[in-house]
XYZ file of C-alpha atoms in Angstrom:
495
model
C -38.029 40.340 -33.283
C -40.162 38.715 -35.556
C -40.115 34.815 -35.937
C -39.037 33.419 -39.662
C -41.091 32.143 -42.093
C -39.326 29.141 -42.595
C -39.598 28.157 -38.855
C -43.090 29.516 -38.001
C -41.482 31.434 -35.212
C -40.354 28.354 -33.552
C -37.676 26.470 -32.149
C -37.878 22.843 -31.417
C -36.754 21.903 -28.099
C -35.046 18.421 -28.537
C -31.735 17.710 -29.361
C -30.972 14.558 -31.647
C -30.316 11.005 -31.132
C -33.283 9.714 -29.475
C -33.691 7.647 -32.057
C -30.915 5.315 -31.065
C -32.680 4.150 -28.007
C -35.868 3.360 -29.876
C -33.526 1.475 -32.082
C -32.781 -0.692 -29.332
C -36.719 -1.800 -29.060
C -37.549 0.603 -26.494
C -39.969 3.493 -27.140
C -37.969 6.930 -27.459
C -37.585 8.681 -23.780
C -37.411 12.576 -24.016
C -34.435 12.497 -21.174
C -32.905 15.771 -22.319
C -32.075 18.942 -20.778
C -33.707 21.615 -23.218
C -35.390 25.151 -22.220
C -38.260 26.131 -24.519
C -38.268 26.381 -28.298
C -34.854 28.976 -28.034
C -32.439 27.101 -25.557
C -31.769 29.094 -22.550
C -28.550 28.149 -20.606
C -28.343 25.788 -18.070
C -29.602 26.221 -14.222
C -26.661 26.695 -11.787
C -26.185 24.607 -9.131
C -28.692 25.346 -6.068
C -30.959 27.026 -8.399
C -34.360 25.855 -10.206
C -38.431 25.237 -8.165
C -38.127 26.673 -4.704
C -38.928 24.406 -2.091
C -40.429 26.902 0.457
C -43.296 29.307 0.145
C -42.476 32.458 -2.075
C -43.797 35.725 -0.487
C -46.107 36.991 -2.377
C -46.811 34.209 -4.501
C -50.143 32.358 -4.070
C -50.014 28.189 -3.318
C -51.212 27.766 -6.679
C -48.778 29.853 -8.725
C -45.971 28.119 -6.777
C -47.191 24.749 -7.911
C -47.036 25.812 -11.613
C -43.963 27.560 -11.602
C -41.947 24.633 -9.512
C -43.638 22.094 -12.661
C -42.234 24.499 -15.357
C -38.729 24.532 -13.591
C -38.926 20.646 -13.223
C -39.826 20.447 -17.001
C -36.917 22.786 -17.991
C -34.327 21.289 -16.056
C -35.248 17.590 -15.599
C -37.139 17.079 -18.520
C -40.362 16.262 -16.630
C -43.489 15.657 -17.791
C -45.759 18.211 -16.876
C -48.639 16.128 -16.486
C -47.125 13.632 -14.481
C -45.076 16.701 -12.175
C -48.112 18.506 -11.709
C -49.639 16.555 -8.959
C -47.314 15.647 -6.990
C -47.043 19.619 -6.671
C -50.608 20.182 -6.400
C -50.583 17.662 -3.210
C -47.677 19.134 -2.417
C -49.297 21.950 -1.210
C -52.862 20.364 -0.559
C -54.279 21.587 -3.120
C -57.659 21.329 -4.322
C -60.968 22.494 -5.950
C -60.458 26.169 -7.785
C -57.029 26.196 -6.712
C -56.449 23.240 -7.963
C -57.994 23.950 -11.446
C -56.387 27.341 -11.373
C -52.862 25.906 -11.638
C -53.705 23.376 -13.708
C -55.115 25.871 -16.222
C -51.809 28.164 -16.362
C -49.237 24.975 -16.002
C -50.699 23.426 -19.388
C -51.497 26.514 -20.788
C -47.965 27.742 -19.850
C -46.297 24.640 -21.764
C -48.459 24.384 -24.224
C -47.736 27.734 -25.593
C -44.033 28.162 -25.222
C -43.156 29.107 -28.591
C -45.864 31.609 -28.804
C -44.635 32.818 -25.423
C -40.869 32.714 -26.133
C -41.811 34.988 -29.389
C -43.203 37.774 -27.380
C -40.108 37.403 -24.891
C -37.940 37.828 -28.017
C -39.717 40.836 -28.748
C -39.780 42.953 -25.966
C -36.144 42.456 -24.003
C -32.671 43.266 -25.753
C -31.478 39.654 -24.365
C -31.352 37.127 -26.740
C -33.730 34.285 -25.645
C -30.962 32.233 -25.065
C -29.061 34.277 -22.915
C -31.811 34.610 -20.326
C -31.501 32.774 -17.179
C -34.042 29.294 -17.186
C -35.662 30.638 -13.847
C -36.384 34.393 -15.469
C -37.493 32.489 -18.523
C -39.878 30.125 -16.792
C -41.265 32.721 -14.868
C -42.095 35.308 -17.509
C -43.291 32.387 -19.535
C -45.894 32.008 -16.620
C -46.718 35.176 -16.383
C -47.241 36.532 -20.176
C -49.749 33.291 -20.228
C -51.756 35.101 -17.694
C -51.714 38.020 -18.805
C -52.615 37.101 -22.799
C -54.770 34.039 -22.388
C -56.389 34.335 -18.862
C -58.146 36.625 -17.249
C -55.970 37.417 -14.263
C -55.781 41.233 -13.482
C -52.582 42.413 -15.075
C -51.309 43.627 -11.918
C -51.570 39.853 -10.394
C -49.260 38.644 -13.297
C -46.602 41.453 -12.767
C -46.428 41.313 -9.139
C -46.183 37.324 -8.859
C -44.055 36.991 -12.138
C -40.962 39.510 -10.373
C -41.511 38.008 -7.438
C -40.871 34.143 -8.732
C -37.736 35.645 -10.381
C -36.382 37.099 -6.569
C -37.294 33.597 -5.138
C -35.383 32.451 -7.527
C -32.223 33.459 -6.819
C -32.038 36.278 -9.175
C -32.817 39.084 -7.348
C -30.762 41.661 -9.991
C -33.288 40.786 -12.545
C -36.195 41.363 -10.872
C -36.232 44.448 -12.737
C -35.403 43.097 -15.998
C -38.772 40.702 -15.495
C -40.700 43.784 -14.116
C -39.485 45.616 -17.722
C -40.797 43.000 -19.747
C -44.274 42.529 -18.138
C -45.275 45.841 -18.231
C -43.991 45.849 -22.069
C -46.832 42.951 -22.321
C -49.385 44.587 -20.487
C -49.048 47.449 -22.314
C -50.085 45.765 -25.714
C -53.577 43.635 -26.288
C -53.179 39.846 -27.084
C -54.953 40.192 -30.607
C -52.292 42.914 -31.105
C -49.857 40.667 -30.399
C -50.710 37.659 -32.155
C -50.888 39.808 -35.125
C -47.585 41.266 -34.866
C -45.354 37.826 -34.530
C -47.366 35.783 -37.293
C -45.377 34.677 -39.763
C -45.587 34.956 -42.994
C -46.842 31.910 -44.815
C -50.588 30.135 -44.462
C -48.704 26.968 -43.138
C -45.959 29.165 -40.771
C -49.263 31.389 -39.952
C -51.127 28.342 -38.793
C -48.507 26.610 -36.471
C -48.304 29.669 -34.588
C -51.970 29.985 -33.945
C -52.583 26.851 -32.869
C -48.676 27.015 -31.087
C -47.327 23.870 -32.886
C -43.633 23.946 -34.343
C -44.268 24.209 -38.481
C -43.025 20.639 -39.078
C -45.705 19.258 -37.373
C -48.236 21.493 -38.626
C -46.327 20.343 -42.152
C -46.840 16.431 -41.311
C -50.716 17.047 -40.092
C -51.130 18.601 -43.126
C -50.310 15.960 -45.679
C -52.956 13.269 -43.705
C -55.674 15.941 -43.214
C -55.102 18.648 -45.824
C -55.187 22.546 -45.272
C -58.521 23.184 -44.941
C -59.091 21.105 -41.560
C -55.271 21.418 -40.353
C -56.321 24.199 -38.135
C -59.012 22.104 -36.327
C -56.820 19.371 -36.073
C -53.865 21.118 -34.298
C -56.339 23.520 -32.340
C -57.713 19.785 -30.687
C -54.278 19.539 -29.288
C -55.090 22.178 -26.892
C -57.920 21.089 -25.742
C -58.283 19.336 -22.562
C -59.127 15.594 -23.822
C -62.039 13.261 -21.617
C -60.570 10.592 -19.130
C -61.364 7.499 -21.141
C -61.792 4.321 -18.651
C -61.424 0.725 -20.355
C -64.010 -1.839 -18.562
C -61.520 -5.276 -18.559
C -63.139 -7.551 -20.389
C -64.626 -10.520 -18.593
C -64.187 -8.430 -15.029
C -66.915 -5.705 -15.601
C -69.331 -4.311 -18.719
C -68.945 -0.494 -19.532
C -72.796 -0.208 -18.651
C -72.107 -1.123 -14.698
C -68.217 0.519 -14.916
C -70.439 3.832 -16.270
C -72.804 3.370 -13.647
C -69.831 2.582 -10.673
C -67.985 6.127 -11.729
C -70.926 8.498 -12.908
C -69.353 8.028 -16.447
C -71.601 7.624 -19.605
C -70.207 4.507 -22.096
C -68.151 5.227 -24.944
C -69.227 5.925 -28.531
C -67.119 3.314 -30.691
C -65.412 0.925 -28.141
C -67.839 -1.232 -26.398
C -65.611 -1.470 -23.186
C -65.244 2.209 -23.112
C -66.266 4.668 -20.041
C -65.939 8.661 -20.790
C -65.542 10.908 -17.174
C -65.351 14.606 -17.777
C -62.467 14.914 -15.385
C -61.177 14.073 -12.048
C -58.593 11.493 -10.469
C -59.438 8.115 -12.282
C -57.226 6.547 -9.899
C -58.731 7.145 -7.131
C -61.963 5.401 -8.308
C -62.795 1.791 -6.967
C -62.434 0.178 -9.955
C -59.582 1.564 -11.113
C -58.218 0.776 -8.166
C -59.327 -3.197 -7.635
C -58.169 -3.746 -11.527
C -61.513 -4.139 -12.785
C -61.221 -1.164 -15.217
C -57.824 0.784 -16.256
C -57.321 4.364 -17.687
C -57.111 3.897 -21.651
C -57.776 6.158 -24.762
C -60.629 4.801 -26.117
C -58.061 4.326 -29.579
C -55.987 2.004 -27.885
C -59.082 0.295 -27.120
C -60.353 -0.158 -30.536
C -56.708 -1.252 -31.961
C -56.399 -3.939 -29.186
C -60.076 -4.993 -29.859
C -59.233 -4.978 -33.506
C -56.055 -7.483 -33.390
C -58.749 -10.244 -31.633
C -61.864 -9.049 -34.366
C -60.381 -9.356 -37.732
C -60.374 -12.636 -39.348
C -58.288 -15.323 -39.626
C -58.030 -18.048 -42.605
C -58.278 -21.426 -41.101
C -58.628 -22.081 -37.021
C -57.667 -19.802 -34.396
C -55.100 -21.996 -32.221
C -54.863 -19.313 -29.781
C -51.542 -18.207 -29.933
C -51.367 -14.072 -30.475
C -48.455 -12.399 -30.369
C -47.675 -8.278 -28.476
C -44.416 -7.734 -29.900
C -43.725 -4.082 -28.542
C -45.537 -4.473 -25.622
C -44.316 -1.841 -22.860
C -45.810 -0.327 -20.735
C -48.749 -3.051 -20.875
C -51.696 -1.653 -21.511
C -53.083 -3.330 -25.157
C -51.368 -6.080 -23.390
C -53.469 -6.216 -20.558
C -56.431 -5.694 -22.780
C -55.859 -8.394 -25.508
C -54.586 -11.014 -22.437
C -58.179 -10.470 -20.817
C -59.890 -10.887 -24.045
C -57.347 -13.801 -24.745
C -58.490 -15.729 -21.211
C -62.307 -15.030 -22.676
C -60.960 -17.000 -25.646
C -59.201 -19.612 -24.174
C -56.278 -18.417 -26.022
C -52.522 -17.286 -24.773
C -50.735 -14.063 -25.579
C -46.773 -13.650 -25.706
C -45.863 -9.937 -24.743
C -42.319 -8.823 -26.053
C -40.760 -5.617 -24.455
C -36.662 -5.372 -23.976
C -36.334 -3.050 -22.129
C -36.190 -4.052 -17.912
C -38.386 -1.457 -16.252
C -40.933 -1.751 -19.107
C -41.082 -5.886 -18.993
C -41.743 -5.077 -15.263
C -44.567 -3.026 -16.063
C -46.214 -5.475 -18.359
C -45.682 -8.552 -16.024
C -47.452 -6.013 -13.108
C -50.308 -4.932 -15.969
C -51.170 -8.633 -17.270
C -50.876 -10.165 -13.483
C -53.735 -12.972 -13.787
C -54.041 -12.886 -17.292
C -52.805 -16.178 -19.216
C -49.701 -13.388 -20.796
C -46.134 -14.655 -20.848
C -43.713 -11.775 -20.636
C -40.482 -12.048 -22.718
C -37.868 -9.338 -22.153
C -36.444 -9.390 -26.222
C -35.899 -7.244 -28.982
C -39.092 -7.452 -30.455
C -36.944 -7.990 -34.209
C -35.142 -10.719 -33.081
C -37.421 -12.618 -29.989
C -36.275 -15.769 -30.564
C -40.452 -17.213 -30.721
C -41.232 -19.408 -32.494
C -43.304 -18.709 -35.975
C -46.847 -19.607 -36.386
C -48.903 -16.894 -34.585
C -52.196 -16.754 -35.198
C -52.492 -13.002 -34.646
C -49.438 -10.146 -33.698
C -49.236 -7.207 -33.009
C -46.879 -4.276 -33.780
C -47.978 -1.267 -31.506
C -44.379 0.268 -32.289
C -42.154 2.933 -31.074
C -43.375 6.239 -33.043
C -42.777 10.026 -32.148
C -46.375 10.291 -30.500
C -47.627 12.961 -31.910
C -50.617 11.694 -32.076
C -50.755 11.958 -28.029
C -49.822 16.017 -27.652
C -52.627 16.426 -26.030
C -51.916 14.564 -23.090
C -48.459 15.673 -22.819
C -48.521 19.794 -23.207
C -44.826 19.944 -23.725
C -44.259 17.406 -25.934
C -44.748 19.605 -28.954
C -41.324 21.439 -28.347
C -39.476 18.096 -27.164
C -40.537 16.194 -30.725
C -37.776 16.892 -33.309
C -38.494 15.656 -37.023
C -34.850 14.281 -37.411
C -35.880 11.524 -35.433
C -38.508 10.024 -37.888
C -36.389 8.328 -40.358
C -34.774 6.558 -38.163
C -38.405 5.449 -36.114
C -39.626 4.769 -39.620
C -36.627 2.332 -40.253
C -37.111 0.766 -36.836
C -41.244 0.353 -37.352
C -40.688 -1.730 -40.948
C -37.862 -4.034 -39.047
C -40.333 -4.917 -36.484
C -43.437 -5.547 -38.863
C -41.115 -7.304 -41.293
C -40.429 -9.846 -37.778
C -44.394 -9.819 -36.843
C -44.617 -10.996 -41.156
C -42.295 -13.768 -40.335
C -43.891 -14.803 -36.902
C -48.047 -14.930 -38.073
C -48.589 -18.092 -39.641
C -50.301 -17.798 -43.623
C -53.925 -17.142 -43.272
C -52.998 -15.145 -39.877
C -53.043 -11.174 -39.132
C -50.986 -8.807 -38.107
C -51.980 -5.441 -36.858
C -49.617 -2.767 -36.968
C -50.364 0.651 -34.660
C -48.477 3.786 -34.100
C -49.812 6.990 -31.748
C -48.826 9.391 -35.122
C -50.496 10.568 -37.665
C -47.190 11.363 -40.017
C -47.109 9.260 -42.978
C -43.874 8.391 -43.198
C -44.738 5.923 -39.670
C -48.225 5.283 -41.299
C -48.577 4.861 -44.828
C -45.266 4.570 -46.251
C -44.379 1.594 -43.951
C -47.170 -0.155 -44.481
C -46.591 0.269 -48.185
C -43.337 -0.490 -48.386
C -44.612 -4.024 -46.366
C -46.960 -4.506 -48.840
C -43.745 -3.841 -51.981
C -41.111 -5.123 -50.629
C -42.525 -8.238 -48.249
C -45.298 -9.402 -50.372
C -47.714 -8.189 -47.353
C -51.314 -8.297 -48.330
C -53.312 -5.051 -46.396
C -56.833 -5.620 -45.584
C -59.744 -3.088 -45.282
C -59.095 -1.952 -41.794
C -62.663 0.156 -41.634
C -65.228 -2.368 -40.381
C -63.247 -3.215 -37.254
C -63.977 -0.130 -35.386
C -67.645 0.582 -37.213
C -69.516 2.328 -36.667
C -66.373 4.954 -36.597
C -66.888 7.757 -39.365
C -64.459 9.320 -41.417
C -60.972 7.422 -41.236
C -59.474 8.375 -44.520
C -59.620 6.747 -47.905
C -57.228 4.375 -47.226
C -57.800 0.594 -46.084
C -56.044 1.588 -42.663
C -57.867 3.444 -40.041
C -56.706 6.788 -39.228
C -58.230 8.601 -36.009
C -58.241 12.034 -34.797
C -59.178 13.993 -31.401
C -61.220 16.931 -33.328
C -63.255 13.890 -35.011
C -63.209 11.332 -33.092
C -62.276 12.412 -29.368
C -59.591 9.867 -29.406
C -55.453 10.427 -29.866
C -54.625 10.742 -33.526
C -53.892 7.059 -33.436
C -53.173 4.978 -36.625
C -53.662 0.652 -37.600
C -53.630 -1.150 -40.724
C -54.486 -5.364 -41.322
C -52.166 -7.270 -42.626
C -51.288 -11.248 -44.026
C -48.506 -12.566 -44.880
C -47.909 -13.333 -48.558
């Protein structure tokens, strides 16, 4: 069955209503049950990641399949599941890299993979048991993007699906590998694009079309393909030196890292467990995109009319990162920052990130804190979709849903209206999202700027010498130019 035009072939995973927790201050959570791009039913009880060693199923294999089952059924992330599986079974070295290669390649191509499900069984997609589903999933990856002996993929595929529990359909699994082996990738690929350059592109680069749709309108057709493609590609470890604890020449030197192009606190590492370096562990340096960086940097760096008194503002603050950054920067500058976050857990998280740092934690709805106006600097690193971050999260592409931006956009303009209210005249306010889509980016800004008498400042200098950020005065940044998440800020005064 070919996919539709009008969908690009794909499905998207989430259901609706996350919105309503972001609209509550609190960043949206992806705490669904969902099964690819085409729902499968739910996992009966005593089913889902087996627990013991499959016969004739290597260690590594078992770790990615027992990630794609927590994913399906528990709405896991994959890169946080991953190794706790991988240490599960003590793995390491090729092993190691082996399963991380067909995990992430496994949920980063799910709709591309459901597609050639849908074309070779006379099940509907949705019909298909999750544990069958995951495992064919993991096993058409191999088979079409690796270069695992057919044989391998068949073999271990049916006999994931008899671990499973569903021993009647080995068969069924054994059917549809074969069908796949039987037919070359390019073949494939050629067979399920859809019509449409847009639809066509989305299911190259495996992206649901809406996203491919809101890429498009930032970056334009011609480099949309790059742009997606970049979300598939496995991104640097970016280290952030605290400032006033250690320089990103000696953190560089301490983890056989090389410094950072734009951010002057920035480490790059090719790879590896960052947190098991010394200091990462000690708190000297924490694991940051090198965007995040730069924003945080930016909110202390831009001007202010009149004296800095020293009082900056994090009103969406969770998990504590820019926090954590800003407060260090803020004890460098004899100056305070209050960090807003409502939500329990995440206040936690912030208190444990800024320990040390002259950062008072205030568990609030960051559009109604109850502070006190006359900030000299705020900022609004608000609750957005995150697509700007799919590279770090390989399933997140089928978990977004669009119907959940209008409400994130009405949620980011009530918070920068309160950061408008809370700077003091002559102050700034920075406001941040980890998307790219205009209607988080541009249109709130400008409707800031209409409807609040906001006054936006040329954004551009603050992260020179940083090429290519749009023709706007915000900054827009992308992985395929930049190497950081597609991560957007603007300047801002009150009027």
């Amino acid at each position: 069955m070919s996919p539709t035009a009008s969908s690009g072939g794909f499905r998207s995973r989430s259901k609706k209503g996350r919105a309503a927790s972001a609209h509550r201050g609190q960043r949206p959570q992806d705490a669904h049950r969902q099964h690819g791009p085409g729902r499968a039913r739910t996992s009966r009880p005593g089913r889902g990641a087996p627990t013991r060693d499959i016969r004739g199923v290597d260690k590594p294999r078992q770790a990615a399949y027992a990630t794609l089952r927590k994913v399906t059924d528990d709405a896991a992330y994959g890169n946080l599941t991953l190794p706790h599986e991988l240490r599960a079974r003590n793995l390491s070295g090729r092993d190691a890299a082996f399963a991380t290669e067909i995990t992430y390649g496994t949920l980063r191509h799910l709709g591309v993979l459901d597609e050639v499900v849908r074309a070779c069984s006379n099940r509907l997609l949705e019909n298909i048991a999750p544990e069958v589903l995951d495992a064919l999933r993991l096993g058409i990856y191999q088979v079409l993007f690796t270069r695992v002996e057919p044989h391998a993929a068949v073999d271990t595929t049916v006999n994931l699906v008899g671990a499973s529990g569903e021993q009647k359909l080995k068969g069924f699994a054994n059917a549809i590998m074969r069908t796949v082996t039987r037919t070359p990738k390019k073949t494939w690929l050629e067979k399920l694009t859809p019509a449409g350059e847009m639809a066509a592109i989305a299911f190259r680069t495996a992206h649901p079309k809406w996203i491919a749709d809101s890429f498009s309108r930032v970056i334009g057709i011609g480099e949309l393909e790059v742009a997606l493609a970049a979300d598939s590609e496995r991104p640097l470890v970016h280290l952030a030196a605290l400032p006033g604890e250690i320089t990103a020449e000696e953190l560089a030197l301490a983890t056989g890292g090389r410094t950072a192009r734009y951010s002057p606190y920035g480490v790059y590492l090719d790879g590896g467990d960052p947190a098991r370096l010394e200091p990462v562990k000690s708190g000297l340096a924490r694991v940051q995109d090198e965007g995040s960086q730069l924003i945080a940097r930016a909110l202390v760096e831009a001007p202010v009319e009149g004296e800095d008194a020293g009082r900056w503002l994090d009103l969406c603050a969770g998990p504590g990162g820019k926090a954590a950054f800003i407060g260090a920067l803020a004890r460098m500058e004899q100056a305070h920052l209050d960090a807003v976050e409502p939500a329990a857990h995440r206040a936690k998280l912030v208190e444990t990130a800024c320990a040390g740092l002259p950062v008072t934690v205030h568990r609030a709805d960051g559009r109604a804190s109850g502070l006190e106006a006359g900030f000299d600097r705020v900022l609004v690193d608000a609750p957005c979709s995150g697509l700007g971050a799919l590279r770090r999260r390989p399933e997140a592409r089928w978990r977004k849903q669009e119907a959940d931006i209008p409400g994130l956009a009405s949620l980011q303009f009530e918070l920068l209206k309160a950061a408008l209210e809370l700077v003091r005249p002559g102050g700034v306010v920075v406001y941040s999202t980890c998307s790219p889509d205009v209607r988080e980016t541009r249109q709130v800004v400008e409707r800031a700027v209409r409807e609040l008498a906001a006054t936006e400042e040329d954004a551009h200098g603050l992260v020179a010498p940083m090429p290519d950020l749009g023709h706007e005065k915000s900054v827009q940044m992308w992985p395929h130019r930049h190497g950081t998440d597609a991560m957007f800020f603007a300047v801002l005064r009150r009027g």
